[in-house]
Amino acid sequence: MSAPAAFVDSRQVRRNFARAAGNYAAASVIAREINSRMLERLDYVKIEPEVVVDLGCGTGASLAALGERYKQARIVGIDASEAMLRVAHRQRSHLRWMMPFLRGPKRASLIAAEAQALPLPRATAELLWSNLMLHWLPDPLAGLREMHRVLKVGGLLMFSTFGPDT
């Protein structure tokens, strides 16, 4: 029995995000709204993570809010699009003078990597955050396996994705 055909071409996704990176923050109205609702739900969760991973961080929209909420945590943003990460880096550099929680080598890292092969050790994060990333993967199950591998026992995976009726 052969593997099912992938509906998503990862190279094309990266090219599309590279083209959109400069204007993505202004155009991502739905992603911002979902991000805001996900952040609200964290009010009900009592965790103090040491490491927070934002998988599919794009231009870094969630990084500042997660850093503000979890001031002692190391924040790691991971995305497959290097162009999106460049925008996130510029944004983070611009915000640094206003937001001291983004300062310091331990506080925030940006990593270019595929969700199906994360360059993190097993049981690294207490909070794994992913807003609207899973549907861009050719094999979402492989991405979920990696999330499970990277998440510490008792950690929280918080993600959003579009459903079949979206």
JSON list of C-alpha atoms in Angstrom, two decimals:
[
{"chain": "A", "resi": 1, "resn": "MET", "atom": "CA", "xyz": [0.00, 0.00, 0.00]},
{"chain": "A", "resi": 2, "resn": "SER", "atom": "CA", "xyz": [1.53, 3.32, -1.03]},
{"chain": "A", "resi": 3, "resn": "ALA", "atom": "CA", "xyz": [1.47, 6.52, 1.00]},
{"chain": "A", "resi": 4, "resn": "PRO", "atom": "CA", "xyz": [-1.30, 8.99, 0.15]},
{"chain": "A", "resi": 5, "resn": "ALA", "atom": "CA", "xyz": [-0.39, 11.84, -2.17]},
{"chain": "A", "resi": 6, "resn": "ALA", "atom": "CA", "xyz": [0.46, 15.09, -0.42]},
{"chain": "A", "resi": 7, "resn": "PHE", "atom": "CA", "xyz": [-1.99, 17.90, -1.03]},
{"chain": "A", "resi": 8, "resn": "VAL", "atom": "CA", "xyz": [0.51, 20.53, 0.05]},
{"chain": "A", "resi": 9, "resn": "ASP", "atom": "CA", "xyz": [3.74, 21.37, -1.78]},
{"chain": "A", "resi": 10, "resn": "SER", "atom": "CA", "xyz": [6.12, 22.58, 0.96]},
{"chain": "A", "resi": 11, "resn": "ARG", "atom": "CA", "xyz": [8.43, 24.34, -1.50]},
{"chain": "A", "resi": 12, "resn": "GLN", "atom": "CA", "xyz": [5.53, 26.28, -3.01]},
{"chain": "A", "resi": 13, "resn": "VAL", "atom": "CA", "xyz": [4.28, 27.19, 0.48]},
{"chain": "A", "resi": 14, "resn": "ARG", "atom": "CA", "xyz": [7.73, 28.57, 1.38]},
{"chain": "A", "resi": 15, "resn": "ARG", "atom": "CA", "xyz": [7.86, 30.55, -1.89]},
{"chain": "A", "resi": 16, "resn": "ASN", "atom": "CA", "xyz": [4.40, 32.00, -1.28]},
{"chain": "A", "resi": 17, "resn": "PHE", "atom": "CA", "xyz": [5.28, 33.02, 2.27]},
{"chain": "A", "resi": 18, "resn": "ALA", "atom": "CA", "xyz": [8.57, 34.52, 1.08]},
{"chain": "A", "resi": 19, "resn": "ARG", "atom": "CA", "xyz": [6.63, 36.69, -1.38]},
{"chain": "A", "resi": 20, "resn": "ALA", "atom": "CA", "xyz": [4.07, 37.69, 1.26]},
{"chain": "A", "resi": 21, "resn": "ALA", "atom": "CA", "xyz": [6.46, 38.23, 4.20]},
{"chain": "A", "resi": 22, "resn": "GLY", "atom": "CA", "xyz": [6.75, 42.01, 3.89]},
{"chain": "A", "resi": 23, "resn": "ASN", "atom": "CA", "xyz": [2.98, 42.59, 3.91]},
{"chain": "A", "resi": 24, "resn": "TYR", "atom": "CA", "xyz": [1.87, 39.57, 5.92]},
{"chain": "A", "resi": 25, "resn": "ALA", "atom": "CA", "xyz": [1.37, 41.34, 9.25]},
{"chain": "A", "resi": 26, "resn": "ALA", "atom": "CA", "xyz": [-1.04, 43.86, 7.70]},
{"chain": "A", "resi": 27, "resn": "ALA", "atom": "CA", "xyz": [-2.99, 41.21, 5.77]},
{"chain": "A", "resi": 28, "resn": "SER", "atom": "CA", "xyz": [-3.26, 38.50, 8.43]},
{"chain": "A", "resi": 29, "resn": "VAL", "atom": "CA", "xyz": [-6.52, 39.66, 10.00]},
{"chain": "A", "resi": 30, "resn": "ILE", "atom": "CA", "xyz": [-7.88, 36.14, 10.64]},
{"chain": "A", "resi": 31, "resn": "ALA", "atom": "CA", "xyz": [-4.60, 34.90, 12.10]},
{"chain": "A", "resi": 32, "resn": "ARG", "atom": "CA", "xyz": [-4.46, 37.90, 14.47]},
{"chain": "A", "resi": 33, "resn": "GLU", "atom": "CA", "xyz": [-8.02, 37.32, 15.64]},
{"chain": "A", "resi": 34, "resn": "ILE", "atom": "CA", "xyz": [-7.40, 33.63, 16.29]},
{"chain": "A", "resi": 35, "resn": "ASN", "atom": "CA", "xyz": [-4.12, 34.49, 18.03]},
{"chain": "A", "resi": 36, "resn": "SER", "atom": "CA", "xyz": [-5.97, 36.92, 20.29]},
{"chain": "A", "resi": 37, "resn": "ARG", "atom": "CA", "xyz": [-8.57, 34.29, 21.21]},
{"chain": "A", "resi": 38, "resn": "MET", "atom": "CA", "xyz": [-5.88, 31.69, 21.89]},
{"chain": "A", "resi": 39, "resn": "LEU", "atom": "CA", "xyz": [-4.09, 34.14, 24.20]},
{"chain": "A", "resi": 40, "resn": "GLU", "atom": "CA", "xyz": [-7.35, 34.75, 26.09]},
{"chain": "A", "resi": 41, "resn": "ARG", "atom": "CA", "xyz": [-7.68, 31.02, 26.70]},
{"chain": "A", "resi": 42, "resn": "LEU", "atom": "CA", "xyz": [-4.28, 30.97, 28.39]},
{"chain": "A", "resi": 43, "resn": "ASP", "atom": "CA", "xyz": [-5.94, 32.86, 31.27]},
{"chain": "A", "resi": 44, "resn": "TYR", "atom": "CA", "xyz": [-7.51, 29.55, 32.31]},
{"chain": "A", "resi": 45, "resn": "VAL", "atom": "CA", "xyz": [-4.26, 27.59, 32.21]},
{"chain": "A", "resi": 46, "resn": "LYS", "atom": "CA", "xyz": [-1.96, 27.76, 35.21]},
{"chain": "A", "resi": 47, "resn": "ILE", "atom": "CA", "xyz": [1.51, 26.95, 33.93]},
{"chain": "A", "resi": 48, "resn": "GLU", "atom": "CA", "xyz": [4.86, 28.68, 34.33]},
{"chain": "A", "resi": 49, "resn": "PRO", "atom": "CA", "xyz": [6.87, 27.37, 31.39]},
{"chain": "A", "resi": 50, "resn": "GLU", "atom": "CA", "xyz": [10.63, 27.68, 31.21]},
{"chain": "A", "resi": 51, "resn": "VAL", "atom": "CA", "xyz": [10.57, 27.21, 27.43]},
{"chain": "A", "resi": 52, "resn": "VAL", "atom": "CA", "xyz": [7.81, 28.31, 25.07]},
{"chain": "A", "resi": 53, "resn": "VAL", "atom": "CA", "xyz": [8.00, 27.27, 21.41]},
{"chain": "A", "resi": 54, "resn": "ASP", "atom": "CA", "xyz": [5.93, 29.14, 18.81]},
{"chain": "A", "resi": 55, "resn": "LEU", "atom": "CA", "xyz": [5.83, 26.72, 15.90]},
{"chain": "A", "resi": 56, "resn": "GLY", "atom": "CA", "xyz": [4.97, 28.46, 12.64]},
{"chain": "A", "resi": 57, "resn": "CYS", "atom": "CA", "xyz": [5.72, 31.84, 14.22]},
{"chain": "A", "resi": 58, "resn": "GLY", "atom": "CA", "xyz": [5.72, 33.62, 10.84]},
{"chain": "A", "resi": 59, "resn": "THR", "atom": "CA", "xyz": [6.49, 37.30, 11.38]},
{"chain": "A", "resi": 60, "resn": "GLY", "atom": "CA", "xyz": [6.46, 36.84, 15.16]},
{"chain": "A", "resi": 61, "resn": "ALA", "atom": "CA", "xyz": [2.99, 38.15, 15.99]},
{"chain": "A", "resi": 62, "resn": "SER", "atom": "CA", "xyz": [2.66, 35.87, 19.04]},
{"chain": "A", "resi": 63, "resn": "LEU", "atom": "CA", "xyz": [6.23, 36.18, 20.34]},
{"chain": "A", "resi": 64, "resn": "ALA", "atom": "CA", "xyz": [5.82, 39.50, 22.15]},
{"chain": "A", "resi": 65, "resn": "ALA", "atom": "CA", "xyz": [2.53, 38.50, 23.80]},
{"chain": "A", "resi": 66, "resn": "LEU", "atom": "CA", "xyz": [3.95, 35.15, 24.92]},
{"chain": "A", "resi": 67, "resn": "GLY", "atom": "CA", "xyz": [7.08, 36.87, 26.22]},
{"chain": "A", "resi": 68, "resn": "GLU", "atom": "CA", "xyz": [4.99, 39.38, 28.14]},
{"chain": "A", "resi": 69, "resn": "ARG", "atom": "CA", "xyz": [2.83, 36.65, 29.67]},
{"chain": "A", "resi": 70, "resn": "TYR", "atom": "CA", "xyz": [5.74, 34.36, 30.55]},
{"chain": "A", "resi": 71, "resn": "LYS", "atom": "CA", "xyz": [8.46, 36.81, 31.55]},
{"chain": "A", "resi": 72, "resn": "GLN", "atom": "CA", "xyz": [10.88, 34.17, 32.87]},
{"chain": "A", "resi": 73, "resn": "ALA", "atom": "CA", "xyz": [10.52, 31.77, 29.92]},
{"chain": "A", "resi": 74, "resn": "ARG", "atom": "CA", "xyz": [12.83, 31.37, 26.98]},
{"chain": "A", "resi": 75, "resn": "ILE", "atom": "CA", "xyz": [10.79, 32.07, 23.84]},
{"chain": "A", "resi": 76, "resn": "VAL", "atom": "CA", "xyz": [11.65, 30.12, 20.67]},
{"chain": "A", "resi": 77, "resn": "GLY", "atom": "CA", "xyz": [10.04, 31.04, 17.35]},
{"chain": "A", "resi": 78, "resn": "ILE", "atom": "CA", "xyz": [10.28, 28.43, 14.60]},
{"chain": "A", "resi": 79, "resn": "ASP", "atom": "CA", "xyz": [9.14, 28.82, 11.00]},
{"chain": "A", "resi": 80, "resn": "ALA", "atom": "CA", "xyz": [9.94, 27.16, 7.68]},
{"chain": "A", "resi": 81, "resn": "SER", "atom": "CA", "xyz": [10.03, 30.52, 5.89]},
{"chain": "A", "resi": 82, "resn": "GLU", "atom": "CA", "xyz": [13.32, 32.36, 6.33]},
{"chain": "A", "resi": 83, "resn": "ALA", "atom": "CA", "xyz": [11.76, 35.48, 4.82]},
{"chain": "A", "resi": 84, "resn": "MET", "atom": "CA", "xyz": [9.07, 35.51, 7.51]},
{"chain": "A", "resi": 85, "resn": "LEU", "atom": "CA", "xyz": [11.75, 35.06, 10.19]},
{"chain": "A", "resi": 86, "resn": "ARG", "atom": "CA", "xyz": [13.71, 38.03, 8.80]},
{"chain": "A", "resi": 87, "resn": "VAL", "atom": "CA", "xyz": [10.60, 40.18, 9.26]},
{"chain": "A", "resi": 88, "resn": "ALA", "atom": "CA", "xyz": [10.16, 38.75, 12.78]},
{"chain": "A", "resi": 89, "resn": "HIS", "atom": "CA", "xyz": [13.80, 39.57, 13.57]},
{"chain": "A", "resi": 90, "resn": "ARG", "atom": "CA", "xyz": [13.41, 43.17, 12.38]},
{"chain": "A", "resi": 91, "resn": "GLN", "atom": "CA", "xyz": [10.19, 43.50, 14.35]},
{"chain": "A", "resi": 92, "resn": "ARG", "atom": "CA", "xyz": [11.79, 42.07, 17.48]},
{"chain": "A", "resi": 93, "resn": "SER", "atom": "CA", "xyz": [14.80, 44.38, 17.13]},
{"chain": "A", "resi": 94, "resn": "HIS", "atom": "CA", "xyz": [12.46, 47.36, 16.77]},
{"chain": "A", "resi": 95, "resn": "LEU", "atom": "CA", "xyz": [10.46, 46.38, 19.88]},
{"chain": "A", "resi": 96, "resn": "ARG", "atom": "CA", "xyz": [13.47, 45.58, 22.07]},
{"chain": "A", "resi": 97, "resn": "TRP", "atom": "CA", "xyz": [13.96, 49.11, 23.37]},
{"chain": "A", "resi": 98, "resn": "MET", "atom": "CA", "xyz": [10.30, 49.27, 24.47]},
{"chain": "A", "resi": 99, "resn": "MET", "atom": "CA", "xyz": [9.94, 45.76, 25.86]},
{"chain": "A", "resi": 100, "resn": "PRO", "atom": "CA", "xyz": [12.74, 44.66, 28.18]},
{"chain": "A", "resi": 101, "resn": "PHE", "atom": "CA", "xyz": [11.44, 41.07, 28.34]},
{"chain": "A", "resi": 102, "resn": "LEU", "atom": "CA", "xyz": [12.73, 40.58, 24.79]},
{"chain": "A", "resi": 103, "resn": "ARG", "atom": "CA", "xyz": [16.31, 41.41, 25.83]},
{"chain": "A", "resi": 104, "resn": "GLY", "atom": "CA", "xyz": [19.00, 38.93, 26.67]},
{"chain": "A", "resi": 105, "resn": "PRO", "atom": "CA", "xyz": [20.37, 35.88, 24.88]},
{"chain": "A", "resi": 106, "resn": "LYS", "atom": "CA", "xyz": [18.17, 33.47, 26.84]},
{"chain": "A", "resi": 107, "resn": "ARG", "atom": "CA", "xyz": [14.91, 35.24, 26.10]},
{"chain": "A", "resi": 108, "resn": "ALA", "atom": "CA", "xyz": [14.14, 34.81, 22.42]},
{"chain": "A", "resi": 109, "resn": "SER", "atom": "CA", "xyz": [15.46, 32.75, 19.53]},
{"chain": "A", "resi": 110, "resn": "LEU", "atom": "CA", "xyz": [14.30, 32.48, 15.93]},
{"chain": "A", "resi": 111, "resn": "ILE", "atom": "CA", "xyz": [14.98, 29.23, 14.09]},
{"chain": "A", "resi": 112, "resn": "ALA", "atom": "CA", "xyz": [14.32, 28.27, 10.46]},
{"chain": "A", "resi": 113, "resn": "ALA", "atom": "CA", "xyz": [13.09, 24.66, 10.45]},
{"chain": "A", "resi": 114, "resn": "GLU", "atom": "CA", "xyz": [10.36, 22.37, 9.20]},
{"chain": "A", "resi": 115, "resn": "ALA", "atom": "CA", "xyz": [7.67, 21.35, 11.70]},
{"chain": "A", "resi": 116, "resn": "GLN", "atom": "CA", "xyz": [8.18, 17.68, 10.79]},
{"chain": "A", "resi": 117, "resn": "ALA", "atom": "CA", "xyz": [11.89, 17.78, 11.80]},
{"chain": "A", "resi": 118, "resn": "LEU", "atom": "CA", "xyz": [12.37, 20.18, 14.70]},
{"chain": "A", "resi": 119, "resn": "PRO", "atom": "CA", "xyz": [15.99, 20.89, 15.71]},
{"chain": "A", "resi": 120, "resn": "LEU", "atom": "CA", "xyz": [15.13, 20.64, 19.41]},
{"chain": "A", "resi": 121, "resn": "PRO", "atom": "CA", "xyz": [15.89, 17.90, 21.92]},
{"chain": "A", "resi": 122, "resn": "ARG", "atom": "CA", "xyz": [13.18, 15.62, 23.26]},
{"chain": "A", "resi": 123, "resn": "ALA", "atom": "CA", "xyz": [11.08, 17.11, 26.08]},
{"chain": "A", "resi": 124, "resn": "THR", "atom": "CA", "xyz": [12.27, 20.70, 25.58]},
{"chain": "A", "resi": 125, "resn": "ALA", "atom": "CA", "xyz": [9.15, 22.84, 26.02]},
{"chain": "A", "resi": 126, "resn": "GLU", "atom": "CA", "xyz": [6.40, 23.18, 28.59]},
{"chain": "A", "resi": 127, "resn": "LEU", "atom": "CA", "xyz": [4.28, 25.19, 26.14]},
{"chain": "A", "resi": 128, "resn": "LEU", "atom": "CA", "xyz": [4.10, 24.56, 22.42]},
{"chain": "A", "resi": 129, "resn": "TRP", "atom": "CA", "xyz": [2.07, 27.22, 20.60]},
{"chain": "A", "resi": 130, "resn": "SER", "atom": "CA", "xyz": [1.01, 26.96, 16.96]},
{"chain": "A", "resi": 131, "resn": "ASN", "atom": "CA", "xyz": [-1.46, 29.30, 15.28]},
{"chain": "A", "resi": 132, "resn": "LEU", "atom": "CA", "xyz": [-2.72, 28.26, 11.83]},
{"chain": "A", "resi": 133, "resn": "MET", "atom": "CA", "xyz": [0.32, 26.22, 10.81]},
{"chain": "A", "resi": 134, "resn": "LEU", "atom": "CA", "xyz": [-0.81, 22.57, 10.65]},
{"chain": "A", "resi": 135, "resn": "HIS", "atom": "CA", "xyz": [-2.82, 22.91, 7.43]},
{"chain": "A", "resi": 136, "resn": "TRP", "atom": "CA", "xyz": [0.35, 24.05, 5.58]},
{"chain": "A", "resi": 137, "resn": "LEU", "atom": "CA", "xyz": [2.07, 20.71, 6.21]},
{"chain": "A", "resi": 138, "resn": "PRO", "atom": "CA", "xyz": [2.05, 17.92, 3.62]},
{"chain": "A", "resi": 139, "resn": "ASP", "atom": "CA", "xyz": [1.76, 15.46, 6.54]},
{"chain": "A", "resi": 140, "resn": "PRO", "atom": "CA", "xyz": [0.20, 17.10, 9.63]},
{"chain": "A", "resi": 141, "resn": "LEU", "atom": "CA", "xyz": [0.52, 13.86, 11.58]},
{"chain": "A", "resi": 142, "resn": "ALA", "atom": "CA", "xyz": [4.32, 14.02, 11.25]},
{"chain": "A", "resi": 143, "resn": "GLY", "atom": "CA", "xyz": [4.20, 17.56, 12.63]},
{"chain": "A", "resi": 144, "resn": "LEU", "atom": "CA", "xyz": [2.05, 16.43, 15.56]},
{"chain": "A", "resi": 145, "resn": "ARG", "atom": "CA", "xyz": [4.51, 13.61, 16.28]},
{"chain": "A", "resi": 146, "resn": "GLU", "atom": "CA", "xyz": [7.34, 16.14, 16.44]},
{"chain": "A", "resi": 147, "resn": "MET", "atom": "CA", "xyz": [5.30, 18.37, 18.73]},
{"chain": "A", "resi": 148, "resn": "HIS", "atom": "CA", "xyz": [4.72, 15.38, 21.02]},
{"chain": "A", "resi": 149, "resn": "ARG", "atom": "CA", "xyz": [8.45, 14.60, 21.01]},
{"chain": "A", "resi": 150, "resn": "VAL", "atom": "CA", "xyz": [9.45, 18.17, 21.91]},
{"chain": "A", "resi": 151, "resn": "LEU", "atom": "CA", "xyz": [6.76, 18.72, 24.55]},
{"chain": "A", "resi": 152, "resn": "LYS", "atom": "CA", "xyz": [7.60, 17.85, 28.16]},
{"chain": "A", "resi": 153, "resn": "VAL", "atom": "CA", "xyz": [5.35, 15.48, 30.07]},
{"chain": "A", "resi": 154, "resn": "GLY", "atom": "CA", "xyz": [2.60, 17.63, 31.57]},
{"chain": "A", "resi": 155, "resn": "GLY", "atom": "CA", "xyz": [3.24, 20.37, 28.99]},
{"chain": "A", "resi": 156, "resn": "LEU", "atom": "CA", "xyz": [0.58, 22.11, 26.94]},
{"chain": "A", "resi": 157, "resn": "LEU", "atom": "CA", "xyz": [0.11, 22.01, 23.18]},
{"chain": "A", "resi": 158, "resn": "MET", "atom": "CA", "xyz": [-2.07, 24.92, 22.11]},
{"chain": "A", "resi": 159, "resn": "PHE", "atom": "CA", "xyz": [-2.84, 25.08, 18.41]},
{"chain": "A", "resi": 160, "resn": "SER", "atom": "CA", "xyz": [-5.39, 26.30, 15.92]},
{"chain": "A", "resi": 161, "resn": "THR", "atom": "CA", "xyz": [-6.15, 25.08, 12.44]},
{"chain": "A", "resi": 162, "resn": "PHE", "atom": "CA", "xyz": [-8.94, 25.28, 9.93]},
{"chain": "A", "resi": 163, "resn": "GLY", "atom": "CA", "xyz": [-11.52, 22.52, 10.04]},
{"chain": "A", "resi": 164, "resn": "PRO", "atom": "CA", "xyz": [-13.32, 20.66, 7.26]},
{"chain": "A", "resi": 165, "resn": "ASP", "atom": "CA", "xyz": [-16.21, 23.15, 7.22]},
{"chain": "A", "resi": 166, "resn": "THR", "atom": "CA", "xyz": [-14.06, 26.29, 7.14]}
]
